[in-house]
């Protein structure tokens, strides 16, 4: 089965970068959905209906940006954005959650925000991060996909090869200036199916100028029509 993806979207510019990255994965054969997390229920019923309607309208805006009117949309109620997204992803059988970079990140740089960082610290799902401003360059093709794993986790290489094949790109072992996407494996010793970044991987992400996909240990994701 091809990879399934949830884009965390709240209407901000950086989350529009996440939409652009989600569209890239969808172009590689992934199955896409959008999600927005509300943090509380309004006590008054009319205000609650309005808040729910506004959340649904926000996701509708994201769907229009994607040009995908039929993309599934989820309004989640949770006190914690990462927990709400994790619970939704586990319920839906999702493989990847996509985030934009932290607010005020320098254009072209990757910086996980609080919610993404929480899921990068032992979470059970792959996490994808879009560089700030990625929405402005999302139409460019991907020529190189880098696979980076400190212990040769085969899932990292297999995922990079699958994405590259779907996008008509080449797999390389190191990221450089023209790399279009980097697939990063979790650090050695991480429990199977969990995400943890080493200090070296965190530094690499800080240096990247392209989207990054961080995989749980021992997990390979498949893309493309044959997924």
Backbone as JSON, one array per atom type, in Angstrom:
{
  "sequence": "XXXXXXXXXXXXXXXXXXXXXXXXXXXXXXXXXXXXXXXXXXXXXXXXXXXXXXXXXXXXXXXXXXXXXXXXXXXXXXXXXXXXXXXXXXXXXXXXXXXXXXXXXXXXXXXXXXXXXXXXXXXXXXXXXXXXXXXXXXXXXXXXXXXXXXXXXXXXXXXXXXXXXXXXXXXXXXXXXXXXXXXXXXXXXXXXXXXXXXXXXXXXXXXXXXXXXXXXXXXXXXXXXXX",
  "N": [[0.84, -1.2, 0.0], [0.49, 2.24, -0.79], [2.09, 5.09, 0.75], [0.38, 6.88, 3.35], [-0.73, 10.13, 4.16], [-1.0, 12.85, 6.42], [-1.55, 16.26, 6.47], [-0.74, 18.78, 8.66], [-2.56, 21.59, 9.18], [-3.13, 25.01, 9.63], [-3.77, 27.35, 8.43], [-1.77, 29.28, 8.35], [1.11, 30.85, 6.77], [3.43, 29.23, 6.91], [2.27, 26.76, 7.28], [1.08, 26.51, 4.85], [3.31, 25.93, 3.38], [3.6, 23.32, 4.28], [1.35, 22.19, 3.05], [2.24, 22.34, 0.4], [4.36, 20.54, 0.47], [2.98, 18.23, 1.13], [1.53, 17.97, -1.23], [3.61, 17.34, -2.95], [4.3, 14.75, -2.02], [1.87, 13.49, -2.6], [1.99, 13.63, -5.36], [3.88, 11.74, -5.74], [2.5, 9.48, -5.43], [1.4, 9.12, -2.94], [-1.26, 9.06, -0.46], [-3.39, 11.61, 0.47], [-4.46, 13.7, 3.22], [-6.03, 16.31, 5.2], [-5.64, 18.06, 8.32], [-6.83, 19.75, 11.22], [-6.34, 20.93, 14.48], [-8.45, 21.58, 17.09], [-8.56, 23.08, 20.33], [-10.33, 23.23, 22.47], [-13.75, 22.96, 23.64], [-16.44, 25.07, 23.0], [-18.52, 26.5, 25.47], [-21.09, 27.56, 25.09], [-23.63, 26.62, 22.86], [-24.11, 27.78, 20.33], [-21.76, 29.23, 19.84], [-20.01, 27.09, 19.78], [-20.84, 25.71, 17.47], [-20.18, 27.66, 15.6], [-17.37, 27.79, 15.94], [-16.63, 25.23, 15.12], [-17.51, 25.31, 12.49], [-15.85, 27.33, 11.47], [-13.37, 26.06, 11.67], [-13.73, 23.98, 9.84], [-14.06, 25.49, 7.53], [-11.52, 26.59, 7.35], [-9.97, 24.32, 6.71], [-11.16, 23.8, 4.28], [-10.2, 25.93, 2.81], [-7.51, 25.16, 2.65], [-7.81, 22.85, 1.07], [-8.71, 24.0, -1.29], [-6.43, 25.45, -1.99], [-4.73, 23.34, -2.61], [-6.04, 22.45, -4.82], [-7.73, 20.31, -4.71], [-10.6, 19.25, -4.23], [-11.8, 17.03, -3.15], [-10.19, 16.06, -1.13], [-9.69, 14.34, 1.92], [-10.74, 15.71, 5.05], [-10.08, 16.61, 8.4], [-11.27, 17.69, 11.46], [-9.97, 17.94, 14.56], [-10.41, 17.42, 18.02], [-8.54, 18.25, 20.71], [-6.52, 18.79, 23.57], [-3.85, 18.94, 23.09], [-1.9, 19.58, 20.29], [0.07, 17.81, 18.98], [-0.62, 15.35, 20.19], [-3.3, 15.08, 19.47], [-3.05, 14.89, 16.68], [-1.48, 12.59, 16.52], [-3.22, 10.65, 17.58], [-5.3, 10.78, 15.69], [-3.87, 9.99, 13.39], [-3.14, 7.36, 14.07], [-5.64, 6.21, 14.3], [-6.57, 6.45, 11.68], [-4.72, 5.0, 10.31], [-2.41, 6.22, 9.32], [0.72, 7.08, 7.78], [2.56, 9.25, 7.66], [3.02, 12.46, 9.08], [2.8, 15.78, 8.1], [4.47, 18.83, 8.5], [4.79, 22.42, 8.51], [7.63, 24.63, 8.81], [8.84, 26.13, 11.9], [7.31, 29.15, 13.09], [8.54, 32.22, 11.88], [10.87, 31.16, 10.87], [13.83, 31.4, 8.95], [13.54, 32.01, 5.48], [13.84, 29.21, 3.32], [15.07, 27.58, 5.14], [14.9, 24.8, 7.47], [13.02, 24.15, 10.32], [11.79, 22.49, 12.95], [8.66, 23.0, 14.55], [7.0, 23.25, 17.8], [5.03, 21.19, 17.96], [5.79, 19.38, 15.93], [8.33, 18.75, 16.93], [7.71, 17.38, 19.27], [6.67, 14.98, 18.25], [8.89, 14.02, 17.04], [10.33, 13.03, 19.07], [10.36, 10.2, 20.01], [7.97, 9.47, 18.85], [5.43, 7.53, 17.0], [5.27, 7.75, 14.26], [6.21, 8.65, 10.9], [7.69, 11.82, 10.27], [7.38, 14.68, 8.36], [8.99, 17.61, 7.21], [8.64, 20.85, 5.99], [10.61, 23.31, 4.33], [10.77, 26.78, 5.26], [8.93, 28.95, 3.21], [8.66, 27.13, 1.17], [6.36, 26.82, -0.32], [6.55, 28.63, -2.38], [8.26, 27.54, -4.19], [7.42, 25.08, -4.89], [6.66, 24.02, -7.31], [8.86, 23.19, -8.68], [10.72, 20.44, -9.95], [11.89, 17.35, -8.41], [15.12, 16.26, -8.4], [17.07, 14.84, -7.06], [17.13, 12.56, -4.37], [18.1, 12.21, -1.13], [19.34, 9.64, 0.98], [19.8, 9.17, 4.31], [21.27, 7.53, 6.87], [22.47, 6.55, 9.97], [23.19, 4.02, 10.76], [22.83, 2.42, 8.62], [20.15, 1.67, 8.26], [17.92, -0.22, 6.49], [15.36, 0.58, 5.8], [15.41, 3.32, 5.39], [16.9, 3.7, 2.99], [15.28, 2.17, 1.26], [12.87, 3.59, 1.32], [13.68, 6.07, 0.27], [14.42, 5.23, -2.29], [11.95, 4.39, -3.28], [10.41, 6.78, -3.3], [12.0, 8.31, -5.03], [11.86, 6.81, -7.41], [9.17, 7.16, -8.02], [9.08, 9.87, -8.5], [10.83, 10.24, -10.55], [13.48, 10.67, -9.91], [16.93, 10.62, -8.69], [18.65, 8.56, -6.34], [20.8, 9.56, -3.74], [23.63, 9.46, -1.5], [24.34, 11.54, 0.11], [23.25, 14.8, 1.13], [23.18, 17.71, -0.87], [23.58, 20.92, -2.49], [21.68, 20.74, -4.57], [19.88, 18.82, -3.84], [16.63, 17.53, -3.6], [14.98, 16.39, -1.69], [15.32, 14.93, 1.51], [15.66, 11.88, 3.12], [15.64, 10.75, 6.34], [16.93, 8.53, 8.69], [16.05, 7.15, 11.94], [17.95, 7.38, 15.04], [20.64, 5.11, 15.91], [19.79, 2.37, 18.05], [17.25, 3.2, 18.67], [13.92, 2.27, 19.52], [12.14, -0.16, 17.62], [9.98, 1.06, 15.12], [9.71, 3.56, 16.21], [10.46, 7.09, 16.41], [13.46, 8.81, 16.75], [15.81, 11.35, 16.83], [19.29, 11.65, 16.26], [21.98, 13.73, 17.54], [23.59, 14.45, 15.42], [21.85, 14.11, 13.24], [19.93, 16.03, 13.84], [21.46, 18.32, 13.55], [22.05, 18.13, 10.83], [19.49, 18.52, 9.73], [19.06, 21.18, 10.43], [20.84, 22.37, 8.7], [19.82, 21.87, 6.22], [18.27, 22.75, 3.07], [16.0, 21.95, 1.92], [13.01, 19.88, 1.76], [12.48, 17.47, 4.43], [12.18, 14.09, 5.43], [11.58, 12.23, 8.18], [12.07, 9.04, 9.41], [10.51, 6.42, 11.34], [12.38, 4.02, 13.28], [13.52, 1.24, 11.46], [11.45, 1.24, 9.63], [10.01, 1.18, 6.41], [8.65, 3.1, 3.82], [6.32, 3.11, 1.14], [5.87, 4.33, -2.16], [4.25, 5.54, -5.16], [2.48, 4.17, -8.04], [2.54, 1.42, -7.91], [2.65, 0.99, -5.23]],
  "CA": [[0.0, 0.0, 0.0], [1.25, 3.49, -0.84], [2.11, 5.86, 2.0], [-0.73, 7.78, 3.64], [-0.16, 11.37, 4.68], [-1.83, 13.91, 6.97], [-0.91, 17.57, 6.57], [-1.22, 19.64, 9.74], [-2.8, 22.88, 8.52], [-3.87, 25.97, 10.44], [-3.99, 28.56, 7.66], [-0.61, 30.17, 8.33], [1.97, 30.69, 5.59], [4.3, 28.08, 7.06], [1.49, 25.55, 7.05], [0.91, 26.4, 3.4], [4.5, 25.17, 2.97], [3.28, 21.92, 4.53], [0.47, 21.78, 1.96], [3.05, 22.15, -0.8], [5.11, 19.29, 0.62], [1.99, 17.17, 1.0], [1.24, 17.8, -2.66], [4.74, 16.61, -3.53], [4.12, 13.33, -1.68], [0.73, 12.99, -3.36], [2.47, 13.45, -6.71], [4.68, 10.51, -5.75], [1.59, 8.35, -5.24], [0.88, 9.05, -1.58], [-2.66, 9.39, -0.24], [-3.3, 12.84, 1.25], [-5.57, 14.24, 4.0], [-5.71, 17.52, 5.96], [-6.15, 18.04, 9.69], [-6.67, 20.93, 12.07], [-6.64, 20.56, 15.86], [-9.06, 22.53, 18.01], [-8.07, 22.74, 21.66], [-11.37, 23.25, 23.5], [-15.14, 23.05, 23.22], [-17.13, 26.26, 23.5], [-19.61, 26.14, 26.38], [-22.36, 27.95, 24.47], [-23.79, 25.78, 21.67], [-23.97, 28.57, 19.11], [-20.34, 29.51, 19.65], [-19.38, 25.84, 19.41], [-21.14, 25.47, 16.05], [-19.39, 28.62, 14.83], [-15.96, 27.4, 15.99], [-16.48, 24.05, 14.27], [-17.68, 25.77, 11.11], [-14.64, 28.07, 11.08], [-12.31, 25.07, 11.48], [-14.0, 23.3, 8.58], [-13.78, 26.44, 6.46], [-10.07, 26.7, 7.24], [-9.5, 23.16, 5.94], [-11.64, 23.98, 2.91], [-9.21, 26.82, 2.18], [-6.36, 24.33, 2.32], [-8.17, 21.99, -0.05], [-8.73, 24.84, -2.5], [-5.04, 25.73, -2.36], [-4.22, 22.12, -3.24], [-6.8, 22.13, -6.02], [-8.22, 18.95, -4.47], [-11.84, 19.44, -3.49], [-12.24, 15.8, -2.49], [-9.21, 15.59, -0.15], [-10.31, 14.18, 3.25], [-10.43, 16.77, 6.01], [-10.39, 16.19, 9.77], [-11.17, 18.63, 12.57], [-9.68, 17.12, 15.73], [-10.52, 18.11, 19.3], [-7.54, 17.75, 21.64], [-5.79, 19.84, 24.26], [-2.49, 18.93, 22.57], [-1.86, 19.37, 18.84], [0.74, 16.57, 18.57], [-1.38, 14.19, 20.63], [-4.48, 14.98, 18.62], [-2.62, 14.4, 15.38], [-1.05, 11.2, 16.65], [-4.4, 9.8, 17.73], [-5.96, 10.73, 14.39], [-3.06, 9.19, 12.48], [-3.24, 5.95, 14.45], [-7.02, 5.77, 13.98], [-6.72, 6.39, 10.24], [-3.67, 4.19, 9.71], [-1.56, 7.15, 8.56], [2.16, 6.84, 7.87], [3.37, 10.47, 7.75], [2.4, 13.76, 9.37], [3.6, 16.84, 7.47], [4.42, 20.13, 9.17], [5.63, 23.51, 8.07], [8.65, 24.99, 9.8], [8.43, 27.02, 12.99], [7.06, 30.55, 12.77], [9.7, 33.12, 11.76], [12.06, 30.49, 10.34], [14.4, 32.06, 7.79], [13.15, 31.34, 4.24], [14.78, 28.22, 2.82], [15.58, 26.76, 6.24], [13.98, 23.86, 8.1], [13.06, 24.22, 11.78], [10.55, 21.93, 13.48], [7.98, 23.69, 15.63], [6.79, 22.48, 19.03], [4.26, 19.97, 17.7], [6.65, 18.46, 15.19], [9.41, 18.3, 17.8], [7.16, 16.36, 20.17], [6.53, 13.72, 17.53], [10.25, 13.57, 16.71], [10.95, 12.53, 20.31], [9.77, 8.93, 20.39], [6.67, 9.25, 18.23], [5.3, 6.3, 16.23], [4.95, 8.08, 12.87], [7.16, 9.46, 10.16], [7.44, 13.25, 10.32], [7.96, 15.42, 7.25], [9.13, 19.04, 7.5], [8.85, 21.69, 4.81], [11.36, 24.54, 4.59], [10.01, 28.03, 5.18], [8.88, 29.46, 1.85], [8.61, 26.04, 0.19], [5.19, 27.02, -1.17], [6.91, 29.46, -3.53], [9.13, 26.79, -5.09], [6.93, 23.7, -4.91], [6.47, 23.54, -8.67], [10.11, 22.65, -9.22], [10.84, 18.99, -9.82], [12.92, 16.8, -7.53], [16.08, 15.49, -9.18], [17.87, 13.98, -6.17], [16.61, 12.23, -3.04], [19.2, 11.67, -0.32], [19.02, 8.7, 2.06], [20.8, 9.37, 5.36], [21.04, 6.66, 8.02], [23.75, 6.38, 10.65], [23.52, 2.61, 10.94], [22.45, 1.69, 7.43], [18.79, 1.16, 8.35], [17.47, -0.43, 5.12], [14.12, 1.29, 5.54], [15.72, 4.66, 4.88], [17.26, 3.54, 1.59], [14.12, 1.68, 0.51], [11.91, 4.69, 1.2], [14.24, 7.03, -0.69], [14.34, 4.64, -3.64], [10.55, 4.38, -3.7], [10.02, 8.15, -3.65], [12.76, 8.71, -6.2], [11.3, 6.15, -8.58], [7.87, 7.76, -8.32], [9.29, 11.25, -8.96], [11.82, 10.27, -11.62], [14.69, 11.25, -9.35], [18.05, 9.74, -8.39], [18.98, 8.46, -4.92], [22.19, 9.85, -3.41], [23.92, 9.16, -0.1], [24.56, 12.78, 0.85], [22.53, 15.96, 0.66], [23.97, 18.86, -1.3], [22.78, 22.08, -2.87], [20.58, 20.47, -5.49], [19.03, 17.74, -3.35], [15.25, 17.99, -3.5], [14.32, 15.79, -0.53], [16.22, 14.1, 2.29], [15.03, 10.9, 3.99], [16.54, 10.58, 7.48], [16.58, 7.44, 9.6], [16.19, 7.4, 13.37], [19.29, 7.08, 15.52], [20.87, 3.74, 16.37], [19.29, 2.06, 19.38], [15.84, 3.57, 18.81], [13.0, 1.13, 19.46], [11.53, -0.38, 16.31], [8.73, 1.76, 14.91], [9.71, 4.85, 16.9], [11.32, 8.13, 15.85], [14.35, 9.59, 17.61], [16.91, 11.92, 16.05], [20.59, 11.86, 16.89], [22.46, 15.11, 17.47], [24.09, 14.66, 14.06], [20.7, 14.27, 12.36], [19.35, 17.34, 14.13], [22.32, 19.33, 12.93], [21.84, 18.02, 9.39], [18.21, 19.16, 9.39], [19.27, 22.63, 10.54], [21.62, 22.82, 7.56], [19.14, 21.55, 4.97], [17.52, 23.77, 2.35], [14.99, 21.2, 1.18], [12.17, 19.12, 2.69], [13.07, 16.3, 5.07], [11.26, 13.06, 5.91], [12.23, 11.46, 9.23], [11.39, 7.76, 9.52], [10.68, 5.57, 12.53], [13.43, 3.01, 13.12], [13.15, -0.01, 10.84], [10.24, 1.39, 8.82], [10.14, 1.59, 5.02], [7.41, 3.55, 3.24], [6.27, 2.88, -0.3], [5.18, 5.34, -2.96], [4.08, 5.15, -6.56], [1.28, 3.44, -8.41], [2.68, 0.02, -7.54], [2.76, 0.92, -3.77]],
  "C": [[0.88, 1.25, 0.0], [1.11, 4.26, 0.45], [0.89, 6.76, 2.12], [-0.22, 8.95, 4.46], [-1.25, 12.27, 5.25], [-1.0, 15.18, 7.02], [-1.55, 18.34, 7.71], [-1.34, 21.06, 9.2], [-3.64, 23.79, 9.4], [-4.06, 27.31, 9.74], [-2.83, 29.52, 7.61], [0.23, 29.92, 7.07], [2.87, 29.47, 5.71], [3.55, 26.77, 6.91], [1.07, 25.42, 5.59], [2.14, 25.72, 2.79], [4.26, 23.68, 3.17], [2.33, 21.38, 3.47], [1.28, 21.48, 0.7], [3.85, 20.86, -0.72], [4.16, 18.1, 0.54], [1.64, 16.91, -0.45], [2.38, 17.08, -3.37], [4.61, 15.12, -3.25], [2.95, 12.73, -2.45], [1.12, 12.76, -4.81], [3.34, 12.22, -6.86], [3.81, 9.27, -5.47], [1.04, 8.2, -3.85], [-0.58, 9.47, -1.51], [-2.74, 10.49, 0.81], [-4.59, 13.15, 2.0], [-5.09, 15.47, 4.76], [-6.3, 17.42, 7.35], [-5.87, 19.36, 10.39], [-7.12, 20.54, 13.48], [-7.23, 21.76, 16.6], [-8.72, 22.09, 19.43], [-9.13, 22.74, 22.76], [-12.74, 23.33, 22.85], [-15.76, 24.31, 23.83], [-18.33, 25.83, 24.35], [-20.97, 26.43, 25.75], [-22.49, 27.26, 23.11], [-23.63, 26.55, 20.37], [-22.51, 28.89, 18.81], [-19.59, 28.25, 19.25], [-19.63, 25.53, 17.93], [-20.32, 26.4, 15.17], [-17.93, 28.22, 14.79], [-15.71, 26.18, 15.1], [-16.59, 24.43, 12.79], [-16.42, 26.49, 10.62], [-13.48, 27.1, 10.85], [-12.5, 24.33, 10.16], [-13.72, 24.21, 7.39], [-12.27, 26.61, 6.25], [-9.51, 25.53, 6.42], [-9.98, 23.22, 4.49], [-10.7, 24.9, 2.14], [-7.97, 26.05, 1.77], [-6.62, 23.44, 1.12], [-8.2, 22.78, -1.35], [-7.32, 25.17, -2.95], [-4.43, 24.54, -3.09], [-4.87, 21.86, -4.59], [-7.38, 20.72, -5.93], [-9.47, 19.02, -3.6], [-12.25, 18.21, -2.71], [-11.24, 15.28, -1.46], [-9.9, 15.44, 1.21], [-9.82, 15.25, 4.21], [-10.92, 16.36, 7.39], [-10.23, 17.37, 10.72], [-11.08, 17.8, 13.84], [-9.81, 17.97, 16.99], [-9.55, 17.48, 20.29], [-6.85, 18.93, 22.31], [-4.37, 19.99, 23.72], [-2.51, 18.67, 21.07], [-1.14, 18.08, 18.47], [-0.02, 15.32, 19.01], [-2.64, 13.99, 19.8], [-4.15, 14.43, 17.25], [-2.19, 12.94, 15.45], [-2.24, 10.27, 16.76], [-5.17, 9.68, 16.42], [-5.2, 9.82, 13.44], [-3.16, 7.7, 12.79], [-4.62, 5.39, 14.11], [-7.19, 5.57, 12.48], [-5.69, 5.51, 9.55], [-2.71, 5.0, 8.87], [-0.09, 6.87, 8.81], [2.96, 8.1, 8.21], [2.49, 11.64, 8.18], [3.35, 14.84, 8.86], [3.37, 18.16, 8.2], [5.18, 21.17, 8.36], [6.68, 23.79, 9.14], [8.09, 25.97, 10.83], [8.25, 28.44, 12.48], [8.35, 31.37, 12.85], [10.98, 32.4, 11.35], [12.53, 31.23, 9.1], [14.0, 31.32, 6.52], [14.24, 30.41, 3.73], [15.34, 27.3, 3.88], [14.48, 25.87, 6.8], [14.14, 23.95, 9.62], [11.75, 23.67, 12.33], [9.97, 22.78, 14.6], [7.72, 22.76, 16.8], [6.07, 21.17, 18.77], [5.09, 18.94, 16.96], [7.74, 17.89, 16.09], [8.93, 17.22, 18.77], [7.08, 15.0, 19.49], [7.88, 13.17, 17.06], [10.96, 12.96, 17.92], [10.22, 11.27, 20.78], [8.42, 8.64, 19.78], [6.64, 8.03, 17.33], [5.08, 6.51, 14.73], [6.12, 8.8, 12.21], [6.72, 10.92, 10.22], [8.14, 13.92, 9.14], [7.93, 16.91, 7.56], [9.41, 19.8, 6.21], [9.67, 22.91, 5.18], [10.43, 25.75, 4.54], [10.08, 28.57, 3.75], [8.78, 28.39, 0.78], [7.44, 26.19, -0.77], [5.51, 27.79, -2.44], [7.75, 28.71, -4.56], [8.64, 25.36, -5.32], [6.73, 23.15, -6.31], [7.71, 22.94, -9.28], [10.17, 21.15, -8.99], [11.94, 18.6, -8.84], [13.83, 15.91, -8.36], [16.87, 14.5, -8.34], [17.15, 13.79, -4.84], [17.75, 11.6, -2.26], [18.65, 10.74, 0.76], [20.13, 8.77, 3.09], [20.43, 8.51, 6.57], [22.38, 6.34, 8.66], [24.13, 4.92, 10.84], [23.09, 1.76, 9.75], [21.08, 1.05, 7.53], [18.24, 0.99, 6.93], [16.18, 0.3, 4.79], [14.34, 2.67, 4.97], [16.03, 4.6, 3.39], [16.05, 3.12, 0.75], [13.09, 2.77, 0.3], [12.4, 5.72, 0.19], [14.14, 6.51, -2.11], [12.91, 4.65, -4.16], [10.08, 5.77, -4.11], [10.72, 8.58, -4.93], [12.2, 8.09, -7.47], [9.98, 6.79, -8.99], [8.02, 9.17, -8.9], [10.26, 11.37, -10.13], [13.12, 10.89, -11.17], [15.75, 10.17, -9.11], [18.3, 9.72, -6.89], [20.47, 8.7, -4.72], [22.39, 9.62, -1.91], [24.17, 10.39, 0.75], [23.73, 13.9, 0.25], [23.51, 17.04, 0.22], [23.03, 19.94, -1.81], [21.62, 21.81, -3.8], [19.74, 19.26, -5.09], [17.62, 18.27, -3.12], [14.5, 17.48, -2.3], [15.34, 14.91, 0.18], [15.39, 13.18, 3.19], [16.03, 10.55, 5.08], [16.04, 9.43, 8.35], [16.74, 7.85, 11.05], [17.55, 6.9, 13.86], [19.42, 5.63, 15.96], [20.38, 3.53, 17.8], [17.85, 2.47, 19.62], [14.97, 2.33, 18.72], [12.37, 1.03, 18.08], [10.19, 0.35, 16.23], [8.62, 3.09, 15.6], [10.72, 5.8, 16.25], [12.16, 8.76, 16.95], [15.51, 10.08, 16.75], [18.19, 12.0, 16.88], [20.96, 13.33, 16.79], [22.96, 15.43, 16.06], [22.93, 14.87, 13.08], [20.02, 15.61, 12.59], [20.16, 18.45, 13.48], [22.14, 19.32, 11.41], [20.56, 18.74, 8.98], [18.33, 20.68, 9.45], [19.98, 23.19, 9.32], [20.89, 22.64, 6.22], [18.42, 22.75, 4.39], [16.43, 23.12, 1.5], [14.13, 20.44, 2.18], [12.91, 17.9, 3.24], [11.94, 15.38, 5.54], [12.01, 12.2, 6.91], [11.41, 10.19, 9.48], [11.53, 7.13, 10.91], [11.72, 4.49, 12.24], [12.86, 1.72, 12.5], [11.94, 0.05, 9.94], [10.61, 1.83, 7.4], [8.77, 1.97, 4.5], [7.46, 3.4, 1.73], [5.43, 3.95, -0.97], [4.98, 4.77, -4.36], [2.86, 4.3, -6.77], [1.32, 1.99, -7.99], [2.71, -0.2, -6.05], [1.81, -0.04, -3.14]]
}
